[in-house]
GROMACS .gro file of C-alpha atoms in nm:
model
  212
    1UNK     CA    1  10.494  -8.055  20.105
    2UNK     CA    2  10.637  -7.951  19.819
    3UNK     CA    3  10.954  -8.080  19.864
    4UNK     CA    4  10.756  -8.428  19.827
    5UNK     CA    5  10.628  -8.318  19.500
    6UNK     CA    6  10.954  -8.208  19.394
    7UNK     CA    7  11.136  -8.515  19.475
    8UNK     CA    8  10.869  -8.829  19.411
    9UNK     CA    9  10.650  -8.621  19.200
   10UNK     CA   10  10.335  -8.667  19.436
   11UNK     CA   11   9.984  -8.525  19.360
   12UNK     CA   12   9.859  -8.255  19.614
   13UNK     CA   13   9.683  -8.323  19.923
   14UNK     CA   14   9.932  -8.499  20.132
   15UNK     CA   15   9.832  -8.282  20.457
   16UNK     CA   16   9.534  -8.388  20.434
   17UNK     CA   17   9.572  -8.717  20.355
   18UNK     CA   18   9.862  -8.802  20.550
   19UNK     CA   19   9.854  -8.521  20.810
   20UNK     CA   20  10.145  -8.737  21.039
   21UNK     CA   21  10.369  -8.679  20.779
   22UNK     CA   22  10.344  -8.301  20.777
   23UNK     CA   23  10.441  -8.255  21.109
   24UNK     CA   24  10.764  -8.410  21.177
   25UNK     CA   25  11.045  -8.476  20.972
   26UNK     CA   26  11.153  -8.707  20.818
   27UNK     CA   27  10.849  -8.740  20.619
   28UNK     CA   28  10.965  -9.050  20.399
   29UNK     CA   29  11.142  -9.374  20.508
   30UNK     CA   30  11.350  -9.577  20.299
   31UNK     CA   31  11.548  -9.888  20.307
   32UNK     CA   32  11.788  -9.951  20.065
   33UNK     CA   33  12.005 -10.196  19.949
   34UNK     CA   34  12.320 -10.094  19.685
   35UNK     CA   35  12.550 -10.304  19.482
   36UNK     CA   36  12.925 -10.147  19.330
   37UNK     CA   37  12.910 -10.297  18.973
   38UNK     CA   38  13.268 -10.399  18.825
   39UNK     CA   39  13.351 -10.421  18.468
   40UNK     CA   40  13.608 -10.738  18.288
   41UNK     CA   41  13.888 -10.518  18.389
   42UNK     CA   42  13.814 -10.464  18.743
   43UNK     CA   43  13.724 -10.152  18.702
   44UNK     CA   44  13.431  -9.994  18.877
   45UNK     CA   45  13.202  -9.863  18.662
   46UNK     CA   46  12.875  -9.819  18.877
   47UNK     CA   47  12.648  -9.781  19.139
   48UNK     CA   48  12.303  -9.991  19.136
   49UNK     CA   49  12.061  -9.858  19.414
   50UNK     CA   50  11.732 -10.014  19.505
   51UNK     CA   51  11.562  -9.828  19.745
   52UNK     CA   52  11.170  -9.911  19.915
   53UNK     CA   53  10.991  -9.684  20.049
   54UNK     CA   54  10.737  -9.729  20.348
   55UNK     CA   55  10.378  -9.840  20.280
   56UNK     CA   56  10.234  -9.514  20.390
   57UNK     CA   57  10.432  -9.317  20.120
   58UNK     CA   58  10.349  -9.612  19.880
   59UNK     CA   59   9.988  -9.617  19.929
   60UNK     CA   60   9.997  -9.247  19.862
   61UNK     CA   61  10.228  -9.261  19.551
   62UNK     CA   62   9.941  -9.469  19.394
   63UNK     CA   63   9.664  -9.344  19.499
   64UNK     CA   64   9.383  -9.356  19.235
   65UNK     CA   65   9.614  -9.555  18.998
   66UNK     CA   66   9.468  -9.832  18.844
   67UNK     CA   67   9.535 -10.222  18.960
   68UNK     CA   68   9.522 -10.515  18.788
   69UNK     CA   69   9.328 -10.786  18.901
   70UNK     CA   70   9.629 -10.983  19.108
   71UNK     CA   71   9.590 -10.658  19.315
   72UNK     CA   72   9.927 -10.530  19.174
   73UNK     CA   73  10.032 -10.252  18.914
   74UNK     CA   74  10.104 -10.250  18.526
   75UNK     CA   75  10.409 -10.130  18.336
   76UNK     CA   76  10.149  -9.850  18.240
   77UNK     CA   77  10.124  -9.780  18.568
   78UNK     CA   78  10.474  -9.765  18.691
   79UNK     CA   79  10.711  -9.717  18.406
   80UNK     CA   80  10.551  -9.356  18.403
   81UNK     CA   81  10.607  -9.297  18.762
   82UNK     CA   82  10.942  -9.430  18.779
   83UNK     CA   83  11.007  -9.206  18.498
   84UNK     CA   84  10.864  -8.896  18.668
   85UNK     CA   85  11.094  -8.971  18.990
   86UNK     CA   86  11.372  -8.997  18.827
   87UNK     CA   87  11.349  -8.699  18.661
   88UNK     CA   88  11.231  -8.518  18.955
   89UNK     CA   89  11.565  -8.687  19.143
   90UNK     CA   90  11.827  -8.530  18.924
   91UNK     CA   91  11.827  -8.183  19.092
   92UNK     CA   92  11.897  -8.378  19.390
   93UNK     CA   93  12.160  -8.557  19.201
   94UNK     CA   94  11.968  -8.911  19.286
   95UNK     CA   95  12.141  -8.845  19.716
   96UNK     CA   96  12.387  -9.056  19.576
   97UNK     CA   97  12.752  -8.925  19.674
   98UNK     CA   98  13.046  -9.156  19.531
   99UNK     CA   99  13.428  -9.059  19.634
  100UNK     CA  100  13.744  -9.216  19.584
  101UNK     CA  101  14.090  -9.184  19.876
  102UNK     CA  102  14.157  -8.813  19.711
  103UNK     CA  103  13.823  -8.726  19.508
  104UNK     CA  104  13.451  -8.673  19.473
  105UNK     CA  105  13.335  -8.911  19.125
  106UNK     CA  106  13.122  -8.832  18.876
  107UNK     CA  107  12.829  -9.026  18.779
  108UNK     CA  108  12.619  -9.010  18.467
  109UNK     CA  109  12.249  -9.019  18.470
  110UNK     CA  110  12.028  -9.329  18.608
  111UNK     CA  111  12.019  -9.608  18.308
  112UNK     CA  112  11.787  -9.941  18.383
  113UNK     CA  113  11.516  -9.768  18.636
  114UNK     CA  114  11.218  -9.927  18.707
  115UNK     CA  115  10.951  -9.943  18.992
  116UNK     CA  116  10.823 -10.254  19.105
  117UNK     CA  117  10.551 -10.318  19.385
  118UNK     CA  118  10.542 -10.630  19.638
  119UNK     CA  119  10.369 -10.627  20.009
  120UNK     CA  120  10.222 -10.289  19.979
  121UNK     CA  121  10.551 -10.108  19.915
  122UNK     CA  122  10.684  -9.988  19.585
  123UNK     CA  123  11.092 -10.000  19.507
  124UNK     CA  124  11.270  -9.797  19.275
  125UNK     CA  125  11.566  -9.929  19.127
  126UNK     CA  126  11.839  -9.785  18.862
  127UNK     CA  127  12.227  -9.800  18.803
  128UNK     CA  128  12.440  -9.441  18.804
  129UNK     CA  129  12.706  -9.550  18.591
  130UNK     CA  130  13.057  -9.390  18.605
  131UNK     CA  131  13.192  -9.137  18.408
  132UNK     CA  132  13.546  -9.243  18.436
  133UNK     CA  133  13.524  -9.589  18.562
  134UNK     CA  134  13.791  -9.641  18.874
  135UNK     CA  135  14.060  -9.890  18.913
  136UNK     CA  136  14.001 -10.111  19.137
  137UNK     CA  137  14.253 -10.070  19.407
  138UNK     CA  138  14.155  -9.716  19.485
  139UNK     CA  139  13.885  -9.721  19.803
  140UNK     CA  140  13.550  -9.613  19.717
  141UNK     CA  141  13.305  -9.475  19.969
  142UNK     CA  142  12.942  -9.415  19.918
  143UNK     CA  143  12.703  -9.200  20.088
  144UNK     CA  144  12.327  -9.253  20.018
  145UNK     CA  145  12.101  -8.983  20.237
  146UNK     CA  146  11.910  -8.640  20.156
  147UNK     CA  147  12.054  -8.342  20.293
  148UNK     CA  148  11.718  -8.207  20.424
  149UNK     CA  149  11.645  -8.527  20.597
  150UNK     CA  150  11.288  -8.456  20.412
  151UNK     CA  151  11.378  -8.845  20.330
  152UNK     CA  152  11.548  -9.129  20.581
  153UNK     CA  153  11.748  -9.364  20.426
  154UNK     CA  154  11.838  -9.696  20.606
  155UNK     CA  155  12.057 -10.021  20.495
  156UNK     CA  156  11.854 -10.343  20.469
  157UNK     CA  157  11.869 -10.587  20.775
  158UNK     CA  158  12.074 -10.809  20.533
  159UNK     CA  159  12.226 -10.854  20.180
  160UNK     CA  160  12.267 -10.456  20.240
  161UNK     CA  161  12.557 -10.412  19.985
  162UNK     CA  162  12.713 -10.642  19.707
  163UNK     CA  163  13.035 -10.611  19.514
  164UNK     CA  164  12.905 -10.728  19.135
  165UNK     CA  165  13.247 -10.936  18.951
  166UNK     CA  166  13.501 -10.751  19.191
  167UNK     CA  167  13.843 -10.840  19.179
  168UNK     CA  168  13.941 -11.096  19.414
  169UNK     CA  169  13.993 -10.982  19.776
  170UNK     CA  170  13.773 -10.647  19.742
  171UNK     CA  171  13.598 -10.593  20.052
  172UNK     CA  172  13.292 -10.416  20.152
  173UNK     CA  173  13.131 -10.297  20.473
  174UNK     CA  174  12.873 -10.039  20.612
  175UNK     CA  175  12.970  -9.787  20.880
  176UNK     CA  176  12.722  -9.691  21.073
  177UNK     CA  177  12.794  -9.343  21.341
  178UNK     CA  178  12.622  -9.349  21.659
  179UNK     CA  179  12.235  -9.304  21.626
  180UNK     CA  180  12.202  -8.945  21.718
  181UNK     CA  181  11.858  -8.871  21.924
  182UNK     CA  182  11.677  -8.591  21.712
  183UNK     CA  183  11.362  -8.586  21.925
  184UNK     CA  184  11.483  -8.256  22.096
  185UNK     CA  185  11.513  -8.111  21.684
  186UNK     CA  186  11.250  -7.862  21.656
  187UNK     CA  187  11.049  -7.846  21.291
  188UNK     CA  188  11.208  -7.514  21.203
  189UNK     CA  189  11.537  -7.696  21.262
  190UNK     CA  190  11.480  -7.925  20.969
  191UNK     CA  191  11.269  -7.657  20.753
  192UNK     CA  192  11.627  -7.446  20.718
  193UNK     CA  193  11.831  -7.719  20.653
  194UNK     CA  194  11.930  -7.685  20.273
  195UNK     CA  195  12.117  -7.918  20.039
  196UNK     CA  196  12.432  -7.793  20.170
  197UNK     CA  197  12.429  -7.879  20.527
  198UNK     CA  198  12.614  -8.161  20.694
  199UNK     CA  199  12.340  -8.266  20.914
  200UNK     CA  200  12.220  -8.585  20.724
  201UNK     CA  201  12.577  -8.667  20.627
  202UNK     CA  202  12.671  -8.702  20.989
  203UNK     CA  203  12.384  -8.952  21.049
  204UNK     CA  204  12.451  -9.137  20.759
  205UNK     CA  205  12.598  -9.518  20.712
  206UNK     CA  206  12.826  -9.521  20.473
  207UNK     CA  207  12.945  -9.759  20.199
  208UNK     CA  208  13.341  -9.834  20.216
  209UNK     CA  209  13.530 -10.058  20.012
  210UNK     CA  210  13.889 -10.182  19.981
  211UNK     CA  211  14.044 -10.347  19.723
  212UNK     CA  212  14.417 -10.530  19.728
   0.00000   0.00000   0.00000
């Protein structure tokens, strides 16, 4: 549990609240959709993520928060709570892993986050920009998934990746490993994972793209 509070900042009580979700990991599902932003000289110069979590994790995230009267949230509401997870996601370094054909990139800090809420679920969005925006004709891979498998990250159905103002003939695709059946996984398996193991990344799709 307070792995959850670390990483989404959520107030305490979730065992007994949510007691499923204490007993198995993963303990929060997201689907996710990302889009490799390109700059006037086909450069690439970030990574835009947009990630929603599951309506139980949601529900929970808000709890006691105050709705409006369409039965949604404010921007008082959620700008301080997208805030607060971002913040909170920066030890983590936002699960976001960029590399190029010969090295890892850096990226800066999330710029343009925001939470919004639709059908019960809330979505966090922001951009990691870059440090040294990349030419164009290198490959890029990107790997989106949390170490401890505390969290699940999935693609969405469709419209799961976008190039933004790519060169012509830049390519993208998702590559997904064989689904790997973690039913026989015992609890103290995923309680000593840590953010170095390889675990997650071995389960993860991945984000590949080719340029001419």
């Amino acid at each position: 549990m307070r792995r959850l509070l670390a990483v989404f900042s959520i107030v305490l009580g979730l065992v007994l609240v949510l007691p499923g979700l204490a007993q198995a990991h993963p303990h929060v599902w997201v689907v996710m959709r990302s889009a490799l932003v390109y700059g006037p000289d086909g450069k690439l110069t970030g990574v835009k993520q947009e990630w929603t979590f599951d309506e139980a994790f949601s529900a929970f995230a808000l709890q006691g928060l105050a709705r409006q009267a369409d039965g949604t949230y404010g921007d008082d509401v959620l700008k301080p709570l997208a805030e607060v997870n971002i913040s909170s996601l920066k030890e983590y370094e936002y699960f976001v892993t960029a590399k190029s054909a010969t090295s890892r990139l850096r990226l800066k800090d999330p710029v343009d986050y925001y939470l919004t809420y639709k059908d019960d679920a809330l979505t966090l969005h922001f951009t990691l920009p870059l440090v040294k925006p990349l030419p164009a004709s290198s490959q890029v891979s990107i790997d989106i998934y949390d170490p401890t498998y505390f969290v699940a990250f999935e693609f969405a159905p469709k419209d799961a990746v976008r190039l933004v103002d790519a060169p012509a003939g830049c390519t993208e695709k998702v590559i997904s490993p064989p689904r790997m059946d973690t039913s026989n996984l015992s609890e103290d398996f995923f309680e000593n994972l840590a953010q170095s193991s390889a675990f997650s990344a071995q389960i993860a799709d991945k984000i590949v793209v080719n340029c001419p």
